[in-house]
Short mmCIF file of C-alpha atoms and ligand atoms in Angstrom, two decimals:
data_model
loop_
_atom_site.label_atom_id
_atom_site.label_comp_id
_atom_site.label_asym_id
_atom_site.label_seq_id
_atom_site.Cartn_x
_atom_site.Cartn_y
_atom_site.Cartn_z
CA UNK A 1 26.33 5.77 -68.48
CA UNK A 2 28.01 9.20 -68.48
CA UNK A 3 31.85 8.98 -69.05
CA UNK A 4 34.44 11.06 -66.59
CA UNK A 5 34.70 12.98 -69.59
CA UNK A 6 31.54 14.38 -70.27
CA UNK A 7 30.89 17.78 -69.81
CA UNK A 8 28.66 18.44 -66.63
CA UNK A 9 26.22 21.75 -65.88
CA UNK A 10 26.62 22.47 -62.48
CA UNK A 11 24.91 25.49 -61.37
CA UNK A 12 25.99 28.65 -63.35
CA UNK A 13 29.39 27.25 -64.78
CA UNK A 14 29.80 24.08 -67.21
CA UNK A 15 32.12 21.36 -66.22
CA UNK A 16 35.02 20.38 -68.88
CA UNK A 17 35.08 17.07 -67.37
CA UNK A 18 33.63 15.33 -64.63
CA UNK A 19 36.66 14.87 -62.18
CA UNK A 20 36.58 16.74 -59.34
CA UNK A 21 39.55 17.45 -56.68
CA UNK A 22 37.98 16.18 -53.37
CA UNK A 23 38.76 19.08 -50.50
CA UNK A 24 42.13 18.30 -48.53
CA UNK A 25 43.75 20.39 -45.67
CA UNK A 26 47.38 21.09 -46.50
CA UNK A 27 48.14 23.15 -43.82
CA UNK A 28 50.51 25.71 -45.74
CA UNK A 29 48.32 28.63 -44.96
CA UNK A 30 49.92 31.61 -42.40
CA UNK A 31 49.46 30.92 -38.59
CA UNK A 32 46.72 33.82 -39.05
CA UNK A 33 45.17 32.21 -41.71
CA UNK A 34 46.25 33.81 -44.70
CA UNK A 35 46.24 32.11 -48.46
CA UNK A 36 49.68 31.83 -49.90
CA UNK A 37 50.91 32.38 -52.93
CA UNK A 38 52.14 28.38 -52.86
CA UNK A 39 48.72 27.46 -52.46
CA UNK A 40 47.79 29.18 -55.67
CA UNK A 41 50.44 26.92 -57.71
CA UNK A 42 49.24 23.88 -55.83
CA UNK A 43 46.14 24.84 -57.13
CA UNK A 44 46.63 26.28 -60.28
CA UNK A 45 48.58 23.00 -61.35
CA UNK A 46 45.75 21.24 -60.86
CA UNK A 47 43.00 23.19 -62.27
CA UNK A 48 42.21 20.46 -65.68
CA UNK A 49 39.99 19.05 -62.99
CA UNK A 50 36.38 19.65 -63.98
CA UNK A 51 35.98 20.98 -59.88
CA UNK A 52 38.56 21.88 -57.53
CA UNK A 53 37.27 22.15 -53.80
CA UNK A 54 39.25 23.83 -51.77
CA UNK A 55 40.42 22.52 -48.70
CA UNK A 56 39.02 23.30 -45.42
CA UNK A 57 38.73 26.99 -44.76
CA UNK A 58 37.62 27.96 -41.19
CA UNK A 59 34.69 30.19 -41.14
CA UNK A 60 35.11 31.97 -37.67
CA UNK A 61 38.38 31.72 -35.16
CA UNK A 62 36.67 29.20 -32.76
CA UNK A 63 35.74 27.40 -35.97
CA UNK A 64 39.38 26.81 -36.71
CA UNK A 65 40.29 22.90 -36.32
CA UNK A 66 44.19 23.12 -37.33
CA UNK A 67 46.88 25.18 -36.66
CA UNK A 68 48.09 26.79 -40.32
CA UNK A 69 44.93 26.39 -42.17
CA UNK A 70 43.54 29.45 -44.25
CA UNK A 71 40.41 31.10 -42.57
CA UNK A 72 37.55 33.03 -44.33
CA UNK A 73 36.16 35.26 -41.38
CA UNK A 74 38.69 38.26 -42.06
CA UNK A 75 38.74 40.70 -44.94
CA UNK A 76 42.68 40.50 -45.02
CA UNK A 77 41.72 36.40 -45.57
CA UNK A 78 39.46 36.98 -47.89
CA UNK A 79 41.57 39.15 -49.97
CA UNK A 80 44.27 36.46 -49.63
CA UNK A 81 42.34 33.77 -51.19
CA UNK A 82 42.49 35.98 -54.42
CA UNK A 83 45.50 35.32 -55.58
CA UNK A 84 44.55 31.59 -55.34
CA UNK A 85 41.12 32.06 -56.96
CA UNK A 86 42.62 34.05 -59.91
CA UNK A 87 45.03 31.58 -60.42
CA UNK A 88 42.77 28.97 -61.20
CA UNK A 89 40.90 30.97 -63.38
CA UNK A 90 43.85 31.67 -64.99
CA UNK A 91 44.77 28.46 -65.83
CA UNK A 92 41.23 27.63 -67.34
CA UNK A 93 39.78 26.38 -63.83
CA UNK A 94 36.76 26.49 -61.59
CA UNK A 95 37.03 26.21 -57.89
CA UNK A 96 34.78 25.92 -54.77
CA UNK A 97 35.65 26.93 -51.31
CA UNK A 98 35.16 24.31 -48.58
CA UNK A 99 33.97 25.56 -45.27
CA UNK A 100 35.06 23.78 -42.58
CA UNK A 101 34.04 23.96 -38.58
CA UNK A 102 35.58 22.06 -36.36
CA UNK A 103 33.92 22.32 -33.67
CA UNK A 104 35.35 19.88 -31.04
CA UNK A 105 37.64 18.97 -33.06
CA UNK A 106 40.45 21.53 -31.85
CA UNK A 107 42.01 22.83 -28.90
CA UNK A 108 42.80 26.01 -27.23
CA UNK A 109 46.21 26.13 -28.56
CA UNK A 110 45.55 26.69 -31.65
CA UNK A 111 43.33 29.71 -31.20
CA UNK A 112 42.81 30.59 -27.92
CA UNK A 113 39.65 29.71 -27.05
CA UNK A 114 38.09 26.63 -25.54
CA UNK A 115 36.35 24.51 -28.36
CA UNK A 116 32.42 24.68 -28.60
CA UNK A 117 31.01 21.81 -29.96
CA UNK A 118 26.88 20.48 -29.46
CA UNK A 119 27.47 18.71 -26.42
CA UNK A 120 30.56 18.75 -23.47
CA UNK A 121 31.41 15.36 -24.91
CA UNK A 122 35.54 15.46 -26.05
CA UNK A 123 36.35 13.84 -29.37
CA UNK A 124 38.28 10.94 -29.83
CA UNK A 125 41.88 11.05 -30.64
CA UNK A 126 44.76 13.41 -30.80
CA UNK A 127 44.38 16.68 -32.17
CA UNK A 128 46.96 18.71 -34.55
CA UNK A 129 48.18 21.52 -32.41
CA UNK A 130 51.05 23.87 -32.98
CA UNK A 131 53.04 22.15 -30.28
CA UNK A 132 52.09 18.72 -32.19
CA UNK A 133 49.41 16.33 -31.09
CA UNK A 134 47.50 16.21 -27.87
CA UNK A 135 44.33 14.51 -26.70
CA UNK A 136 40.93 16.41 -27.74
CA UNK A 137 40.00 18.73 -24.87
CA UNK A 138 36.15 18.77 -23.59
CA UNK A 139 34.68 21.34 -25.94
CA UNK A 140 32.28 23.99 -24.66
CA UNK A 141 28.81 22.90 -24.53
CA UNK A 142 27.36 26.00 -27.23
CA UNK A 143 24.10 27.54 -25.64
CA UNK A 144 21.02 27.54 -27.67
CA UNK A 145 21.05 31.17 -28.75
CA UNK A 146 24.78 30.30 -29.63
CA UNK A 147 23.93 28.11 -31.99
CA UNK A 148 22.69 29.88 -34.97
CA UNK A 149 25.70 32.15 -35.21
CA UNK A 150 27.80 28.93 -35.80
CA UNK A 151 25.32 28.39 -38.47
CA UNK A 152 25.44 31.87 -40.25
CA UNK A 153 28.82 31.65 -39.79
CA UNK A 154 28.96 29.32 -42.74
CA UNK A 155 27.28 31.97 -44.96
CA UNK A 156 29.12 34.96 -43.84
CA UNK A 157 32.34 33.01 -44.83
CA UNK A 158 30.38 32.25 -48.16
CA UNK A 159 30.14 35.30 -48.84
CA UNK A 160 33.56 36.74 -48.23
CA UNK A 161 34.09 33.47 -50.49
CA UNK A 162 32.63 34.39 -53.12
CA UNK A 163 33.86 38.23 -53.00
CA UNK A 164 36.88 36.78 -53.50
CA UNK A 165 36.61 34.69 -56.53
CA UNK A 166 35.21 31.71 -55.85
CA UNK A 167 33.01 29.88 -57.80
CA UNK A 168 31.07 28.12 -55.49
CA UNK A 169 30.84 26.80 -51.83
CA UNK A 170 30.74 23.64 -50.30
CA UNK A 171 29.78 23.24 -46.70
CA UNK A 172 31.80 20.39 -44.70
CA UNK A 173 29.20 18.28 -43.11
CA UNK A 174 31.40 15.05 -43.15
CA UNK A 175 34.23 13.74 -41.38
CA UNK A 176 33.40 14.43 -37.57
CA UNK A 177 33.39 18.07 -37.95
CA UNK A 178 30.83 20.39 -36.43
CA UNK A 179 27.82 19.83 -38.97
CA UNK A 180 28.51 16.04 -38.26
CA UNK A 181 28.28 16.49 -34.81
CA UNK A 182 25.14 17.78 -34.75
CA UNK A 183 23.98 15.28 -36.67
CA UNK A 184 25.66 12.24 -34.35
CA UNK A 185 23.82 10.81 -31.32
CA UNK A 186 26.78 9.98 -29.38
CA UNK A 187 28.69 14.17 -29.88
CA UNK A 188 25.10 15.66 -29.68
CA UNK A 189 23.44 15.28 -26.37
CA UNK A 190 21.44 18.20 -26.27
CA UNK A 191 18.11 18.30 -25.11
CA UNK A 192 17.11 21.42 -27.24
CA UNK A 193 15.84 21.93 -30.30
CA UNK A 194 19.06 20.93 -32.11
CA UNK A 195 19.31 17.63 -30.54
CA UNK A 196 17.78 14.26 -30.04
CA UNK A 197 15.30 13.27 -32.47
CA UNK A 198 16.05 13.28 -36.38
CA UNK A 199 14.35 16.47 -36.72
CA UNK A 200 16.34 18.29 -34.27
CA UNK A 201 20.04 16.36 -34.99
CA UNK A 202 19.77 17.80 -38.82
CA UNK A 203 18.40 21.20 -37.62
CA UNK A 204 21.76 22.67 -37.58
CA UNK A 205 22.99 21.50 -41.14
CA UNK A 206 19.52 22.74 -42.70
CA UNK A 207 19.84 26.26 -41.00
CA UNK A 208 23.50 26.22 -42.48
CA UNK A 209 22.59 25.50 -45.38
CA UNK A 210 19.67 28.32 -45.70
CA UNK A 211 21.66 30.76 -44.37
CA UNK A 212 24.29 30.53 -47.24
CA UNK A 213 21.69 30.06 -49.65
CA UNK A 214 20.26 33.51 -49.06
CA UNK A 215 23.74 34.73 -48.82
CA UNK A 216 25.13 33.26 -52.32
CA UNK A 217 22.52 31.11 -53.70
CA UNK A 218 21.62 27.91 -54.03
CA UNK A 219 23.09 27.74 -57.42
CA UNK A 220 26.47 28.40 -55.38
CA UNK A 221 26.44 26.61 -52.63
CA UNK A 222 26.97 22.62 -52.07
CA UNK A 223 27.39 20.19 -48.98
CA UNK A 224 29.55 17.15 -48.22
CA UNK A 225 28.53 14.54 -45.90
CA UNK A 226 29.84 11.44 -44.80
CA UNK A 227 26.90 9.07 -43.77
CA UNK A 228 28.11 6.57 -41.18
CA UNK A 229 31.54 7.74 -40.80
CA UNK A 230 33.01 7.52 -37.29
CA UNK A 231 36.00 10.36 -37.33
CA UNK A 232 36.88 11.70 -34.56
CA UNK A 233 34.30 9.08 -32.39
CA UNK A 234 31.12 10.04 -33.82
CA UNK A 235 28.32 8.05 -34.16
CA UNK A 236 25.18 7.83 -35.70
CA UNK A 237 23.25 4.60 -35.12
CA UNK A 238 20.23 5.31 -37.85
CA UNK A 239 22.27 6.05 -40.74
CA UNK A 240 19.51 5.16 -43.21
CA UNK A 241 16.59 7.21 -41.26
CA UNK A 242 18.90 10.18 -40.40
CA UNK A 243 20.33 10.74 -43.99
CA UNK A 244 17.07 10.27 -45.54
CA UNK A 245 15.49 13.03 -43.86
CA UNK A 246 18.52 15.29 -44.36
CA UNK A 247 18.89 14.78 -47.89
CA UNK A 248 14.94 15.03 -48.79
CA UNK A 249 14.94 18.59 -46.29
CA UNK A 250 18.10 19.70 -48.88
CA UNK A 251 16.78 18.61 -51.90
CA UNK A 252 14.29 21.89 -51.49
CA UNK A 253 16.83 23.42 -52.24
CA UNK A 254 17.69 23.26 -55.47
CA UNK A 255 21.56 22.72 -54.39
CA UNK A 256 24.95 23.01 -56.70
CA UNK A 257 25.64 19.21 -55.36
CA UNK A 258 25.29 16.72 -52.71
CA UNK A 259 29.03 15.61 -52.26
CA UNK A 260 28.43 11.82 -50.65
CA UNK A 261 32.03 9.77 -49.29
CA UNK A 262 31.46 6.27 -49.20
CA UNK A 263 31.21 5.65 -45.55
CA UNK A 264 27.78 3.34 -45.74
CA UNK A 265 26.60 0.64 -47.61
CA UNK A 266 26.14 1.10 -51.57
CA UNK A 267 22.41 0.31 -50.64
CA UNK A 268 21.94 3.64 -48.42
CA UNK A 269 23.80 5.40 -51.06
CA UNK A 270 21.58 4.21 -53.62
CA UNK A 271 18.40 5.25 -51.77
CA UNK A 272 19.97 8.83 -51.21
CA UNK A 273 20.85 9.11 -54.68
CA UNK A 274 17.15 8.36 -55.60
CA UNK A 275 15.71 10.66 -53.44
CA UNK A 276 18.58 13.99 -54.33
CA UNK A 277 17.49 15.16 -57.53
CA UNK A 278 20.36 17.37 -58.43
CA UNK A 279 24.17 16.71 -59.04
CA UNK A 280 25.38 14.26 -57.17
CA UNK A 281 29.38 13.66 -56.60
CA UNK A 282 30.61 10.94 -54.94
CA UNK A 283 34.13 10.22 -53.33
CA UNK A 284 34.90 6.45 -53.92
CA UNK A 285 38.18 6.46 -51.71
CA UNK A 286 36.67 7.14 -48.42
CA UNK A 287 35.30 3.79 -48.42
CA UNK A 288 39.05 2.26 -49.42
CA UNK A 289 41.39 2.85 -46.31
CA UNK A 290 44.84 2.81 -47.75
CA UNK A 291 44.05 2.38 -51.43
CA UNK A 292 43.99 5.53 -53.10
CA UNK A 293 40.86 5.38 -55.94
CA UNK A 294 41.13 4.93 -59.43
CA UNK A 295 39.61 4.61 -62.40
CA UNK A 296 37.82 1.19 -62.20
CA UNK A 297 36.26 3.01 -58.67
CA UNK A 298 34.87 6.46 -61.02
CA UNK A 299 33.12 3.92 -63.08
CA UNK A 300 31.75 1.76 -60.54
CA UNK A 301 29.95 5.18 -58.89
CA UNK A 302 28.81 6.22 -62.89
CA UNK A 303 27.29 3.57 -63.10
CA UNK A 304 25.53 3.43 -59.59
CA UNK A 305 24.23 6.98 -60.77
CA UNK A 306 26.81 9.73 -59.95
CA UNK A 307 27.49 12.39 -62.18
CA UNK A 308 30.68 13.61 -60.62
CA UNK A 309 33.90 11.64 -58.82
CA UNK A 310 36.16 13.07 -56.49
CA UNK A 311 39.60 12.21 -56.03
CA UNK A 312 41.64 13.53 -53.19
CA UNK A 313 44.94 11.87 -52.60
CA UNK A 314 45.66 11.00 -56.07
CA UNK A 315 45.15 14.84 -57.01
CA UNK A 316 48.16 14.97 -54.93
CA UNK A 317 50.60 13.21 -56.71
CA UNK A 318 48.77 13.53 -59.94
CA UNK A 319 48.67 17.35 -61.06
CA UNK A 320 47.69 16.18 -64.29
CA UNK A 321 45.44 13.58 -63.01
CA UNK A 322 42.30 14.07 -65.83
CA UNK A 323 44.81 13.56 -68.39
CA UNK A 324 45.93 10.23 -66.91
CA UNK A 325 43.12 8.96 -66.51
CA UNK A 326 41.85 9.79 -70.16
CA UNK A 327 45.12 8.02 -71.75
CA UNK A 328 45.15 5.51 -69.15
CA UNK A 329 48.41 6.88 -67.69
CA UNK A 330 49.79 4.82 -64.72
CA UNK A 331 49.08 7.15 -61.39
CA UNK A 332 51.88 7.95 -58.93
CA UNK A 333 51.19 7.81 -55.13
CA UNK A 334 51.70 10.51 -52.66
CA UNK A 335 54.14 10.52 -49.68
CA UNK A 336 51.88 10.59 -46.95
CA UNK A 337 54.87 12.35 -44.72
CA UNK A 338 54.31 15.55 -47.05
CA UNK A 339 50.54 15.79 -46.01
CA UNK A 340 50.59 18.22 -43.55
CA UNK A 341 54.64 19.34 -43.59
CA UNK A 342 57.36 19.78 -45.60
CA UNK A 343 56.26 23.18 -47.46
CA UNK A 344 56.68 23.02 -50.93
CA UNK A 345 58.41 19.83 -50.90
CA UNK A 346 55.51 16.72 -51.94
CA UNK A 347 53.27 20.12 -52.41
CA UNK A 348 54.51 22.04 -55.53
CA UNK A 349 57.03 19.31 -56.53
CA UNK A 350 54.82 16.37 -57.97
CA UNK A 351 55.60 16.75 -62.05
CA UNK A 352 53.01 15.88 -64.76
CA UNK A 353 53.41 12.85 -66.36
CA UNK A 354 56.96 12.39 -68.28
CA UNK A 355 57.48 9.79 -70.35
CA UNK A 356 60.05 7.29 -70.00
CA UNK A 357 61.29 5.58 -73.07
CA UNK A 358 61.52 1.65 -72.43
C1 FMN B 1 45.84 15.19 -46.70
C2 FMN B 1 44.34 15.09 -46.64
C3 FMN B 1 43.60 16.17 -46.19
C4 FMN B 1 42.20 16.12 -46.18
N1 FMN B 1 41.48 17.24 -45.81
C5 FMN B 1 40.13 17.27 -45.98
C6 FMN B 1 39.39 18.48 -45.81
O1 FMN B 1 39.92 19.56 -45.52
N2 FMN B 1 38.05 18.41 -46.00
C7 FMN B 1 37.40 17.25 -46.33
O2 FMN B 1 36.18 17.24 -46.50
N3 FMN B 1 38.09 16.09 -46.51
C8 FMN B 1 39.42 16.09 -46.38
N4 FMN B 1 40.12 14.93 -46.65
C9 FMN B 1 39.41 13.73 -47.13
C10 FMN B 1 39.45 13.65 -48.66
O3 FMN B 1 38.68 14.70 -49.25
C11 FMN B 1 38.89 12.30 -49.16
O4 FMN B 1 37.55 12.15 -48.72
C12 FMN B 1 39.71 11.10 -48.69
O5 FMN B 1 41.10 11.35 -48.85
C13 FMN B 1 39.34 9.81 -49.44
O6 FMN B 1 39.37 9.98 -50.83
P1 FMN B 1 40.67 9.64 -51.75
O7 FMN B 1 40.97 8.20 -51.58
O8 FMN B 1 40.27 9.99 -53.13
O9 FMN B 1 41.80 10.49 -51.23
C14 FMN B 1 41.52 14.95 -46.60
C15 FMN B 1 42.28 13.85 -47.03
C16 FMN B 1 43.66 13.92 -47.07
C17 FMN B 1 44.45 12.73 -47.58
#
């Protein structure tokens, strides 16, 4: 079994370690989308892990889901994200950028325009808006010459992305964002050729996918997906059938990494793995509610075949979270309050661990 401490060859640049930062929206970008020199030291203070991904960036306006997070569809963005990028670097890091549409998930308030999403079908739940939370509006039904501009989007923002330091991209198909609801049955009720059967639902995430692939390579680029997971409302009713077909249509090509969440049952997860022959990472804590993963989870998932774990929340109050879990440090828990507010406060404030002296 491969330890979290292994080195790992992914793509063009060799892993340290096998602990990757799991993407997470922080909100602490500019209202115009702009990368802050805060969100370099967040980053920078965690760059032991092998992988940082960033978190969400939006890859056109519409695509913007949240009010105050950073946005790779300007040059001035772009340009912004270097001061993050270097940082890492700097500090002896690697990172990938995550790119993130929302697609329904959003609301006019936050940039203007009505949401476009497959299908006129709203999401469920309150949305973040500048004014605070409101229902999900009913998004824009996108027309079917619309539709592959959302999906070159993703590679035009991959390749500001990469102009601008990064190592790597990962496209967000998880979490009830616009890849995801493509691929649902209950957000996607077109009767074109990007919805309905299998073939059509995962249409959208393929052409995504190709279209940053010519743009940076494959050897760049990765996807997250969250099989199963109802965010926002969606659904997908033939997890096993749907995911199968996806994964075997991206294992052509010769990907960075699959990045799986454990939304499903370890037995579709299992299958997947066996059919994606490249790195796989897998995100234990989406599968825990509450708990925040640890150690005993990264092994359970080596074991089960990944080569890479992703931690999110306990990246937050763990800057130094490789090191504590290669001395077997006790982890410290993030304030969920500091999330999405409090600027620098529960952001830049979290210390390494200190030790006490009994
Ligand atoms: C504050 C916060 C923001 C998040 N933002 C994103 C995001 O931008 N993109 C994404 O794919 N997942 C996002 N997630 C989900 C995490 O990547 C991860 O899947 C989830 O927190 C479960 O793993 P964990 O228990 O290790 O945190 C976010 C989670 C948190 C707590």
């Amino acid at each position: 079994m491969n330890s979290l401490f292994d080195n790992h060859q992914l793509g063009h640049i060799e892993l340290p370690n096998r602990v990757v930062m799991a993407p997470m929206s922080r909100v602490r970008a500019t209202t115009d989308g702009l990368a802050t020199p805060a969100m370099a030291t967040y980053y920078a203070q965690r760059a032991t892990a092998g992988l940082i991904v960033s978190e969400g960036a939006q890859p056109s306006l519409i695509g913007q889901s949240n009010p105050s997070t950073p946005g790779l569809h300007t040059d001035e963005q772009a340009e912004s994200w270097r001061q993050v990028t270097a940082a890492i670097h700097a500090n002896g890091g690697r990172v990938f950028a995550q790119i993130m549409h929302g697609g329904r998930v959003s609301h006019p308030e936050t940039h203007g325009l009505q949401p476009a999403g497959p299908s006129a079908v709203p999401a469920v739940g309150d949305v973040f808006t500048p004014s605070g939370r409101q229902p999900a509006p009913i998004p824009r039904a996108m027309t079917t010459a619309e539709v592959p501009e959302h999906a070159r989007s993703y590679a035009d923002a991959a390749r500001r992305g990469i102009a601008a330091g990064f190592d790597g991209v990962e496209l967000h198909g998880a979490n009830g964002y616009l890849i995801q609801q493509f691929l649902s049955d209950n957000a996607n009720l077109r009767t074109d050729r990007y919805g309905g059967s299998v073939a059509n639902r995962i249409r959208f995430a393929v052409e995504a996918v190709a279209h940053t692939v010519e743009a940076v390579g494959a050897a760049r680029t990765g996807i997250r997906l969250s099989p199963g997971a109802t965010f926002w409302g969606v659904q997908e009713n033939d997890v096993p059938a749907l995911y199968t077909a996806l994964v075997k249509e991206l294992a052509a090509f010769d990907l960075a990494y699959l990045h799986l969440e454990v939304t499903t049952d370890e037995a579709t997860l299992a299958a997947l793995r066996a059919i994606w022959p490249g790195t796989l990472i897998i995100n234990p804590g989406a599968g825990l509610g509450p708990v925040q993963a640890g150690p005993a989870d990264a092994d359970h998932w080596l074991r089960k075949g990944a080569d890479l774990i992703s931690f999110g929340r306990a990246f937050i109050a763990n800057p130094d979270l490789v090191e504590r879990l290669r001395i077997g440090l006790p982890l410290a828990t993030a304030d969920e309050a500091t999330y999405f507010e409090g600027g620098n406060h529960g952001y830049l404030t979290y210390p390494a661990y200190q030790h006490q002296a009994a």
